Amino acid sequence: MDIFVVEGGKKLNGSITVGGAKNAAVAIIPAAILSGDVCTIENLPTISDVNVISQILVQLGAKVNKLSESVIEIDARNMDCCQVSQELAKNMRASYYMLGALLGRFGRARVPMPGGCYFGVRPIDQHLKGFEALGAKTGLRDGVISLTAEGGLKGACVPLDVVSVGATINIMLAAVRAEGLTVIEHAAKEPHIVDLANFLNSMGADVRGAGTDVIKIRGVKKMHGATYSIIPDQIEAGTYMIAAAATGGDVTINNIIPKHMESISKKLMEMGVEIYEYDESIRVTRSGDLKACNVTTMPHPGFPTDMQPQMAAAMAIARGTSSITEGVWENRFQYVAELKKLGVQAEVQGRVATFVGVDHLKGGHVKATDLRGGAAMVVAALVAEGETAISEIYHIERGYEQLIDKLVGVGACIHRKTVSDDFK
Ligand code: UD1
């Protein structure tokens, strides 16, 4: 297996360019099949989740051509299959977007229960509630979700009981070709929901209100191909902002939308970090000590839950006691036990983790418990004195493109190493 080896204690300096947003890409690629035509998707991140969702499309009969590192062409004209294989679905959470996309295109879908990071129970009741409101019959047998809408889908009002990114996206995908008007109430407002709406509209859909908590979708009979460029990755950018702040460096992060970074910038400024915002970049620098702060994760525009593990790595060396209250997932602190191996002083009680800042972290052996937990290990390892080995890096590579190259480019000492499978 491969691990990352990090020689910490170096201040990051220079510039990093972020790639396209993972969570937008994994929704937009399935959405392309709704066109029944040829779409070109640009600014895709080069990560394993994008490969897996592309392979799912190929398994379903679409043609996917890689035009360059970050551009693919999807030809969805001759698709014939509505059943996603277990093998592919188990690799990622977002495989469940095939439910909405296939239902919208063909009126039926069979998709195995998805994989992805484990943060406690991850129900999909709101997705199913939405499909049923549009007239689909839903079933679950032997771990496979099946949807059928024999008489076609009909627009409906769907008041979500919880603000769910996945359910909002899935209902949008199913509704764009349904007959009549669909209204999603209590919709999620994340940047990638707006990005998906823009992509759907570029293919001829009629989606309004994305980015607010009421999204209205008027079904259209026909859609067409489009060329679309995905937004920059808010979480990748935020991770490098925190890495710059935690190491006391000076890094400019390019290809970002500053508005998407506001909740993260605000917390870093509270911690004593200097942030300079430009049109499409942000400079992060720190000369004084990091100050403790408290973070509560919330749906957008709140502080993103996908940034809390990386924030924990900075809190670990901040002066005073910091806390994170997890407001989205029931169990997202598995990574804390790993951070403690590097000298982090932390305690978890239910949905609250408390960090008492220490002067130094020390290198050690840790594992990535999940994607963003793995990113927290990288940030902590960059700060820690001495060498840190990070295993189970496949979690990290699901969501960070060229992580090593980007970090080495700003002066980090990190490399990949192949070790035996019993490496401890
Ligand atoms: C997406 C992101 C993930 C991020 C999360 C919250 C993708 C591929 N993944 O996950 O990185 O951490 O948003 O920003 O974009 N819930 C229900 N019933 C449902 C669906 C969700 O109760 O049917 C609950 C969940 O248990 C959770 C909360 O709603 O407590 C939010 O989940 P949701 O927004 O759906 O997360 P995902 O879309 O899975």
Coordinates of N, CA and C in Angstrom, one line a residue, residues 117-323:
C117 N -17.7 8.1 2.9 CA -17.2 8.3 4.2 C -18.2 7.9 5.3
Y118 N -17.8 7.3 6.4 CA -18.8 6.9 7.4 C -18.8 8.0 8.5
F119 N -19.9 8.7 8.7 CA -20.1 9.7 9.7 C -21.3 9.3 10.6
G120 N -21.5 8.0 10.9 CA -22.7 7.5 11.6 C -23.7 7.2 10.5
V121 N -25.0 7.1 10.9 CA -26.0 6.7 10.0 C -26.1 7.8 8.9
R122 N -26.2 7.4 7.6 CA -26.4 8.4 6.5 C -27.7 8.0 5.8
P123 N -28.9 8.4 6.3 CA -30.1 8.0 5.7 C -30.4 8.6 4.4
I124 N -31.3 8.0 3.6 CA -31.7 8.6 2.3 C -33.2 8.8 2.2
D125 N -33.8 8.8 3.4 CA -35.3 8.9 3.4 C -35.8 10.2 2.7
Q126 N -35.1 11.3 2.7 CA -35.5 12.5 2.1 C -35.4 12.4 0.6
H127 N -34.4 11.7 0.1 CA -34.3 11.4 -1.4 C -35.6 10.7 -1.8
L128 N -35.9 9.6 -1.1 CA -37.0 8.7 -1.5 C -38.3 9.4 -1.4
K129 N -38.4 10.3 -0.3 CA -39.6 11.1 -0.2 C -39.9 12.0 -1.4
G130 N -38.8 12.5 -1.9 CA -38.9 13.4 -3.1 C -39.3 12.6 -4.3
F131 N -38.6 11.5 -4.5 CA -39.0 10.7 -5.7 C -40.4 10.2 -5.6
E132 N -40.9 9.8 -4.4 CA -42.3 9.4 -4.3 C -43.3 10.5 -4.6
A133 N -42.9 11.8 -4.1 CA -43.8 12.9 -4.3 C -43.9 13.2 -5.8
L134 N -42.9 12.8 -6.6 CA -43.0 13.0 -8.0 C -43.7 11.9 -8.8
G135 N -44.1 10.9 -8.0 CA -44.9 9.8 -8.6 C -44.1 8.5 -8.8
A136 N -42.9 8.4 -8.3 CA -42.1 7.2 -8.4 C -42.5 6.2 -7.3
K137 N -42.4 4.9 -7.7 CA -42.5 3.8 -6.7 C -41.1 3.5 -6.3
T138 N -40.9 3.4 -4.9 CA -39.5 3.1 -4.5 C -39.5 1.7 -3.8
G139 N -38.4 1.0 -3.9 CA -38.2 -0.2 -3.2 C -36.8 -0.5 -2.8
L140 N -36.6 -1.3 -1.8 CA -35.2 -1.7 -1.4 C -35.2 -3.2 -1.2
R141 N -34.3 -3.9 -2.0 CA -34.2 -5.3 -1.9 C -32.8 -5.7 -2.1
D142 N -32.3 -6.6 -1.2 CA -30.9 -7.0 -1.2 C -29.9 -5.9 -1.4
G143 N -30.2 -4.8 -0.7 CA -29.3 -3.6 -0.8 C -29.3 -2.8 -2.0
V144 N -30.3 -3.1 -2.9 CA -30.5 -2.3 -4.1 C -31.7 -1.5 -4.1
I145 N -31.6 -0.2 -4.3 CA -32.8 0.7 -4.4 C -33.3 0.7 -5.8
S146 N -34.6 0.5 -5.8 CA -35.2 0.5 -7.2 C -36.3 1.6 -7.2
L147 N -36.4 2.3 -8.4 CA -37.4 3.3 -8.6 C -38.1 3.1 -9.9
T148 N -39.4 3.3 -10.0 CA -40.1 3.2 -11.2 C -41.2 4.2 -11.3
A149 N -41.3 4.8 -12.4 CA -42.4 5.8 -12.6 C -43.1 5.5 -13.9
E150 N -43.9 4.5 -13.9 CA -44.5 4.0 -15.2 C -45.3 5.1 -15.9
G151 N -46.1 5.8 -15.2 CA -46.9 6.8 -15.9 C -46.1 8.1 -16.1
G152 N -44.8 8.1 -15.8 CA -44.0 9.4 -16.0 C -44.1 10.1 -14.7
L153 N -43.1 11.0 -14.5 CA -43.0 11.8 -13.3 C -43.8 13.1 -13.4
K154 N -44.4 13.5 -12.3 CA -45.3 14.7 -12.3 C -44.7 15.7 -11.2
G155 N -44.6 16.9 -11.5 CA -44.1 17.9 -10.6 C -44.9 18.0 -9.3
A156 N -44.3 18.3 -8.2 CA -45.0 18.3 -6.9 C -44.2 19.2 -6.0
C157 N -44.9 19.5 -4.8 CA -44.2 20.3 -3.8 C -43.5 19.3 -2.9
V158 N -42.2 19.5 -2.6 CA -41.4 18.6 -1.7 C -40.8 19.4 -0.6
P159 N -41.5 19.5 0.5 CA -40.9 20.2 1.7 C -39.9 19.2 2.4
L160 N -38.6 19.5 2.3 CA -37.7 18.6 3.0 C -37.8 18.7 4.5
D161 N -37.6 17.6 5.2 CA -37.7 17.7 6.7 C -36.3 18.1 7.3
V162 N -35.2 17.7 6.6 CA -33.9 18.2 7.0 C -33.3 18.8 5.7
V163 N -32.4 19.8 6.0 CA -31.7 20.4 4.8 C -30.6 19.4 4.3
S164 N -30.9 18.8 3.2 CA -30.0 17.8 2.7 C -29.5 18.2 1.3
V165 N -28.1 18.2 1.2 CA -27.5 18.5 -0.1 C -27.9 17.4 -1.1
G166 N -27.7 16.1 -0.7 CA -27.9 15.0 -1.6 C -29.4 14.9 -2.1
A167 N -30.3 15.1 -1.1 CA -31.7 15.0 -1.5 C -32.1 16.2 -2.4
T168 N -31.6 17.4 -2.1 CA -31.9 18.5 -3.0 C -31.4 18.2 -4.4
I169 N -30.2 17.7 -4.5 CA -29.7 17.4 -5.9 C -30.5 16.3 -6.6
N170 N -30.7 15.3 -5.9 CA -31.4 14.1 -6.5 C -32.8 14.5 -7.0
I171 N -33.5 15.4 -6.2 CA -34.9 15.8 -6.6 C -34.8 16.7 -7.8
M172 N -33.8 17.6 -7.8 CA -33.6 18.5 -9.0 C -33.4 17.6 -10.2
L173 N -32.5 16.6 -10.1 CA -32.2 15.7 -11.3 C -33.5 15.0 -11.8
A174 N -34.3 14.5 -10.8 CA -35.5 13.8 -11.3 C -36.6 14.8 -11.9
A175 N -36.6 16.0 -11.4 CA -37.7 16.9 -11.7 C -37.5 17.7 -13.0
V176 N -36.3 17.8 -13.5 CA -36.1 18.7 -14.7 C -36.9 18.2 -15.9
R177 N -37.2 16.9 -16.0 CA -37.9 16.5 -17.2 C -39.3 16.0 -16.8
A178 N -39.7 16.2 -15.5 CA -41.1 15.8 -15.1 C -42.1 16.7 -15.7
E179 N -43.4 16.3 -15.6 CA -44.4 17.2 -16.2 C -44.8 18.2 -15.1
G180 N -44.7 19.5 -15.4 CA -45.2 20.5 -14.5 C -44.2 21.0 -13.5
L181 N -44.6 21.7 -12.5 CA -43.8 22.4 -11.6 C -43.4 21.6 -10.3
T182 N -42.1 21.6 -10.0 CA -41.7 21.0 -8.7 C -41.1 22.1 -7.9
V183 N -41.5 22.1 -6.6 CA -41.0 23.1 -5.7 C -40.3 22.4 -4.5
I184 N -39.0 22.6 -4.4 CA -38.3 22.0 -3.2 C -38.2 23.1 -2.1
E185 N -38.8 22.8 -1.0 CA -38.7 23.7 0.2 C -37.7 23.2 1.1
H186 N -37.1 24.1 1.9 CA -36.0 23.8 2.8 C -34.8 23.2 2.0
A187 N -34.6 23.7 0.8 CA -33.5 23.1 0.0 C -32.2 23.6 0.5
A188 N -31.2 22.7 0.3 CA -29.8 23.1 0.6 C -29.3 24.2 -0.3
K189 N -28.3 25.0 0.1 CA -27.9 26.2 -0.6 C -26.4 26.2 -1.0
E190 N -25.8 25.0 -0.9 CA -24.4 24.9 -1.1 C -24.0 25.4 -2.5
P191 N -22.8 25.9 -2.7 CA -22.4 26.4 -4.0 C -22.6 25.4 -5.1
H192 N -22.4 24.1 -4.8 CA -22.5 23.1 -5.9 C -23.9 22.9 -6.3
I193 N -24.9 23.3 -5.5 CA -26.3 23.2 -5.9 C -26.6 24.3 -7.0
V194 N -26.0 25.4 -6.8 CA -26.1 26.5 -7.7 C -25.4 26.1 -9.0
D195 N -24.3 25.5 -8.9 CA -23.5 25.0 -10.1 C -24.3 24.0 -10.9
L196 N -24.9 23.1 -10.2 CA -25.7 22.0 -10.8 C -26.9 22.7 -11.6
A197 N -27.6 23.7 -10.9 CA -28.7 24.3 -11.5 C -28.3 25.1 -12.8
N198 N -27.1 25.7 -12.7 CA -26.6 26.4 -13.9 C -26.3 25.4 -15.1
F199 N -25.8 24.3 -14.7 CA -25.5 23.3 -15.7 C -26.8 22.8 -16.3
L200 N -27.8 22.4 -15.5 CA -29.1 21.9 -16.0 C -29.7 23.0 -16.9
N201 N -29.6 24.2 -16.5 CA -30.2 25.3 -17.3 C -29.5 25.4 -18.7
S202 N -28.2 25.2 -18.6 CA -27.4 25.3 -19.9 C -27.8 24.2 -20.9
M203 N -28.4 23.1 -20.3 CA -28.9 22.0 -21.2 C -30.4 22.2 -21.5
G204 N -31.0 23.3 -21.2 CA -32.3 23.6 -21.6 C -33.4 23.4 -20.5
A205 N -32.9 23.1 -19.2 CA -33.8 23.0 -18.1 C -34.3 24.3 -17.6
D206 N -35.3 24.3 -16.7 CA -35.8 25.6 -16.2 C -35.8 25.5 -14.7
V207 N -34.7 25.8 -14.1 CA -34.5 25.7 -12.6 C -34.3 27.1 -12.1
R208 N -35.1 27.5 -11.1 CA -34.9 28.9 -10.5 C -34.8 28.8 -9.0
G209 N -34.1 29.7 -8.5 CA -34.0 29.8 -7.0 C -32.9 29.1 -6.4
A210 N -32.0 28.4 -7.1 CA -30.9 27.6 -6.5 C -30.0 28.6 -5.8
G211 N -29.6 28.2 -4.6 CA -28.9 29.2 -3.7 C -29.8 29.8 -2.7
T212 N -31.1 29.6 -2.8 CA -32.0 30.0 -1.8 C -32.7 28.7 -1.2
D213 N -33.5 28.8 -0.2 CA -34.1 27.6 0.3 C -35.4 27.1 -0.4
V214 N -35.7 27.8 -1.5 CA -36.9 27.3 -2.3 C -36.4 27.3 -3.8
I215 N -36.4 26.1 -4.3 CA -36.0 25.9 -5.7 C -37.2 25.4 -6.5
K216 N -37.4 26.2 -7.6 CA -38.6 25.8 -8.5 C -38.1 25.3 -9.8
I217 N -38.6 24.1 -10.2 CA -38.2 23.5 -11.4 C -39.4 23.2 -12.3
R218 N -39.4 23.9 -13.4 CA -40.5 23.6 -14.3 C -40.0 22.6 -15.3
G219 N -40.7 21.5 -15.4 CA -40.2 20.4 -16.3 C -40.2 20.8 -17.7
V220 N -39.2 20.3 -18.5 CA -39.2 20.5 -19.9 C -39.2 19.2 -20.6
K221 N -39.7 19.2 -21.8 CA -39.9 17.9 -22.6 C -38.5 17.4 -23.1
K222 N -37.7 18.4 -23.5 CA -36.5 18.0 -24.2 C -35.3 18.8 -23.7
M223 N -34.2 18.2 -23.6 CA -32.9 18.9 -23.2 C -31.9 18.7 -24.3
H224 N -30.8 19.4 -24.2 CA -29.8 19.3 -25.3 C -28.4 19.3 -24.7
G225 N -27.4 19.0 -25.5 CA -26.0 19.0 -25.0 C -25.5 20.4 -24.6
A226 N -24.4 20.5 -23.9 CA -23.9 21.8 -23.5 C -22.4 21.6 -23.1
T227 N -21.7 22.7 -23.1 CA -20.3 22.7 -22.6 C -20.3 23.5 -21.3
Y228 N -19.8 23.0 -20.2 CA -19.9 23.6 -18.9 C -18.6 23.5 -18.1
S229 N -18.2 24.6 -17.4 CA -17.0 24.5 -16.6 C -17.4 24.6 -15.1
I230 N -16.9 23.6 -14.4 CA -17.3 23.4 -13.0 C -16.6 24.5 -12.1
I231 N -17.3 24.9 -11.0 CA -16.8 25.9 -10.1 C -15.6 25.3 -9.3
P232 N -14.7 26.3 -8.8 CA -13.6 25.8 -8.0 C -14.0 25.1 -6.7
D233 N -13.1 24.3 -6.2 CA -13.4 23.5 -5.0 C -13.2 24.3 -3.7
Q234 N -14.4 24.7 -3.1 CA -14.3 25.4 -1.8 C -13.5 24.7 -0.7
I235 N -13.7 23.4 -0.7 CA -13.1 22.7 0.4 C -11.6 22.4 0.2
E236 N -11.2 22.2 -1.1 CA -9.8 22.1 -1.3 C -9.1 23.4 -1.0
A237 N -9.7 24.5 -1.5 CA -9.2 25.9 -1.2 C -9.1 26.1 0.3
G238 N -10.1 25.8 1.0 CA -10.1 26.0 2.5 C -9.1 25.2 3.2
T239 N -8.8 24.0 2.7 CA -7.8 23.1 3.3 C -6.4 23.8 3.2
Y240 N -6.1 24.3 2.0 CA -4.8 25.0 1.8 C -4.7 26.3 2.6
M241 N -5.9 26.9 2.8 CA -5.9 28.2 3.6 C -5.5 27.8 5.0
I242 N -6.0 26.7 5.5 CA -5.7 26.3 6.9 C -4.3 25.8 7.0
A243 N -3.8 25.1 6.0 CA -2.4 24.6 6.0 C -1.5 25.8 6.0
A244 N -1.8 26.8 5.3 CA -0.9 28.0 5.3 C -0.9 28.7 6.7
A245 N -2.2 28.8 7.2 CA -2.3 29.4 8.5 C -1.6 28.6 9.6
A246 N -1.8 27.3 9.6 CA -1.3 26.5 10.7 C 0.2 26.4 10.7
T247 N 0.8 26.5 9.5 CA 2.3 26.4 9.4 C 2.9 27.8 9.6
G248 N 2.1 28.9 9.7 CA 2.6 30.2 9.8 C 3.3 30.7 8.5
G249 N 2.7 30.3 7.4 CA 3.3 30.6 6.1 C 2.6 31.8 5.4
D250 N 2.8 31.9 4.1 CA 2.2 33.0 3.3 C 1.9 32.4 1.9
V251 N 0.6 32.1 1.7 CA 0.2 31.3 0.5 C -0.9 32.1 -0.2
T252 N -0.8 32.2 -1.5 CA -1.9 32.8 -2.3 C -2.6 31.6 -3.0
I253 N -3.9 31.5 -2.8 CA -4.6 30.4 -3.4 C -5.4 30.9 -4.6
N254 N -5.1 30.4 -5.7 CA -5.7 30.9 -7.0 C -6.9 30.0 -7.5
N255 N -7.7 30.6 -8.4 CA -8.8 30.0 -9.0 C -9.9 29.7 -7.9
I256 N -10.3 30.7 -7.1 CA -11.3 30.5 -6.1 C -12.4 31.5 -6.3
I257 N -13.6 31.3 -5.7 CA -14.6 32.3 -5.7 C -14.6 32.8 -4.2
P258 N -14.1 34.0 -3.9 CA -13.9 34.5 -2.6 C -15.2 34.4 -1.7
K259 N -16.3 34.6 -2.3 CA -17.6 34.6 -1.6 C -17.8 33.2 -1.0
H260 N -17.4 32.1 -1.7 CA -17.6 30.8 -1.2 C -16.7 30.5 0.1
M261 N -15.7 31.4 0.2 CA -14.7 31.1 1.3 C -15.0 31.9 2.6
E262 N -16.1 32.7 2.6 CA -16.3 33.7 3.6 C -16.4 33.1 5.0
S263 N -17.1 32.0 5.2 CA -17.3 31.4 6.6 C -15.9 30.9 7.1
I264 N -15.1 30.5 6.2 CA -13.7 29.9 6.6 C -12.8 31.1 6.8
S265 N -12.8 32.1 6.0 CA -11.9 33.3 6.2 C -12.3 33.9 7.5
K266 N -13.6 34.1 7.8 CA -14.0 34.8 9.0 C -13.4 34.1 10.3
K267 N -13.4 32.8 10.3 CA -12.9 32.0 11.5 C -11.4 32.2 11.5
L268 N -10.8 32.1 10.4 CA -9.3 32.2 10.4 C -8.9 33.6 10.9
M269 N -9.6 34.6 10.5 CA -9.3 36.0 10.9 C -9.5 36.1 12.4
E270 N -10.5 35.5 12.9 CA -10.8 35.4 14.4 C -9.6 34.8 15.1
M271 N -8.9 33.9 14.4 CA -7.8 33.2 15.0 C -6.5 34.0 14.8
G272 N -6.5 35.2 14.2 CA -5.4 36.0 14.1 C -4.6 35.9 12.8
V273 N -5.3 35.2 11.8 CA -4.7 35.0 10.5 C -5.0 36.2 9.6
E274 N -4.1 36.6 8.8 CA -4.4 37.8 7.9 C -4.8 37.2 6.5
I275 N -6.0 37.7 6.0 CA -6.5 37.3 4.8 C -6.7 38.4 3.8
Y276 N -6.2 38.3 2.6 CA -6.4 39.4 1.6 C -7.1 38.8 0.5
E277 N -8.3 39.4 0.1 CA -9.1 38.8 -0.9 C -8.9 39.6 -2.2
Y278 N -8.8 38.8 -3.3 CA -8.7 39.4 -4.6 C -9.8 38.9 -5.5
D279 N -9.9 39.2 -6.8 CA -11.0 38.8 -7.6 C -11.2 37.3 -7.6
E280 N -10.1 36.5 -7.9 CA -10.2 35.1 -8.0 C -9.1 34.4 -7.2
S281 N -8.6 35.1 -6.2 CA -7.6 34.5 -5.4 C -7.7 35.0 -4.0
I282 N -7.0 34.4 -3.0 CA -7.0 34.8 -1.6 C -5.6 34.5 -1.1
R283 N -5.1 35.5 -0.3 CA -3.8 35.3 0.3 C -4.0 35.1 1.8
V284 N -3.3 34.1 2.3 CA -3.4 33.8 3.7 C -2.0 33.8 4.3
T285 N -1.9 34.6 5.4 CA -0.5 34.7 6.0 C -0.7 34.9 7.5
R286 N 0.3 34.4 8.2 CA 0.2 34.5 9.7 C 1.6 34.8 10.2
S287 N 1.7 35.8 11.1 CA 3.0 36.0 11.7 C 2.9 35.8 13.3
G288 N 1.8 36.2 13.9 CA 1.6 36.0 15.3 C 1.1 34.6 15.7
D289 N 0.8 34.4 17.0 CA 0.3 33.1 17.4 C -1.2 32.9 16.9
L290 N -1.5 31.7 16.7 CA -3.0 31.4 16.4 C -3.7 31.5 17.7
K291 N -4.9 32.1 17.6 CA -5.8 32.3 18.8 C -6.9 31.2 18.8
A292 N -7.3 30.8 19.9 CA -8.4 29.8 20.0 C -9.7 30.3 19.5
C293 N -10.5 29.5 19.0 CA -11.9 29.9 18.5 C -12.9 28.8 18.6
N294 N -14.1 29.1 18.5 CA -15.2 28.1 18.5 C -15.9 28.1 17.2
V295 N -16.1 26.8 16.7 CA -16.8 26.7 15.4 C -18.0 25.8 15.6
T296 N -19.1 26.1 14.9 CA -20.2 25.2 14.8 C -20.5 25.0 13.3
T297 N -20.5 23.7 12.9 CA -20.7 23.5 11.5 C -22.2 23.5 11.2
M298 N -22.6 24.1 10.0 CA -24.0 24.3 9.6 C -24.0 24.1 8.1
P299 N -25.2 23.9 7.6 CA -25.4 23.9 6.1 C -25.0 25.3 5.6
H300 N -24.6 25.4 4.3 CA -24.2 26.7 3.7 C -25.3 27.7 3.9
P301 N -25.0 29.0 4.3 CA -23.7 29.6 4.3 C -22.9 29.5 5.6
G302 N -23.3 28.5 6.5 CA -22.5 28.3 7.7 C -21.2 27.7 7.5
F303 N -20.4 27.5 8.6 CA -19.1 26.9 8.5 C -19.3 25.4 8.0
P304 N -18.6 25.0 6.9 CA -18.9 23.7 6.3 C -18.4 22.6 7.2
T305 N -19.2 21.5 7.3 CA -18.8 20.4 8.1 C -17.5 19.7 7.5
D306 N -17.4 19.8 6.1 CA -16.3 19.2 5.5 C -14.9 20.0 5.7
M307 N -15.0 21.1 6.5 CA -13.8 21.8 6.8 C -13.4 21.6 8.3
Q308 N -14.3 20.9 9.1 CA -14.0 20.9 10.5 C -12.8 20.1 10.9
P309 N -12.5 19.0 10.3 CA -11.3 18.2 10.7 C -10.0 19.0 10.5
Q310 N -9.9 19.7 9.3 CA -8.8 20.5 9.0 C -8.6 21.7 10.0
M311 N -9.8 22.3 10.4 CA -9.8 23.4 11.4 C -9.3 22.8 12.7
A312 N -9.6 21.6 13.0 CA -9.2 21.0 14.3 C -7.6 21.0 14.4
A313 N -7.0 20.7 13.2 CA -5.5 20.6 13.2 C -4.9 22.0 13.5
A314 N -5.6 23.1 13.1 CA -5.1 24.4 13.4 C -5.4 24.8 14.9
M315 N -6.6 24.4 15.4 CA -7.0 24.6 16.8 C -6.0 23.9 17.7
A316 N -5.4 22.8 17.3 CA -4.5 22.0 18.1 C -3.3 22.8 18.6
I317 N -2.9 23.8 17.8 CA -1.7 24.6 18.2 C -2.1 26.1 18.5
A318 N -3.4 26.4 18.6 CA -3.8 27.8 18.9 C -3.7 28.0 20.4
R319 N -3.4 29.3 20.8 CA -3.4 29.6 22.2 C -4.7 29.5 22.8
G320 N -4.9 28.7 23.9 CA -6.2 28.6 24.6 C -7.0 27.4 24.2
T321 N -8.3 27.4 24.6 CA -9.1 26.2 24.3 C -10.1 26.5 23.2
S322 N -10.2 25.7 22.2 CA -11.1 25.9 21.1 C -12.1 24.7 21.1
S323 N -13.2 24.9 20.4 CA -14.2 23.8 20.3 C -14.8 23.8 18.9

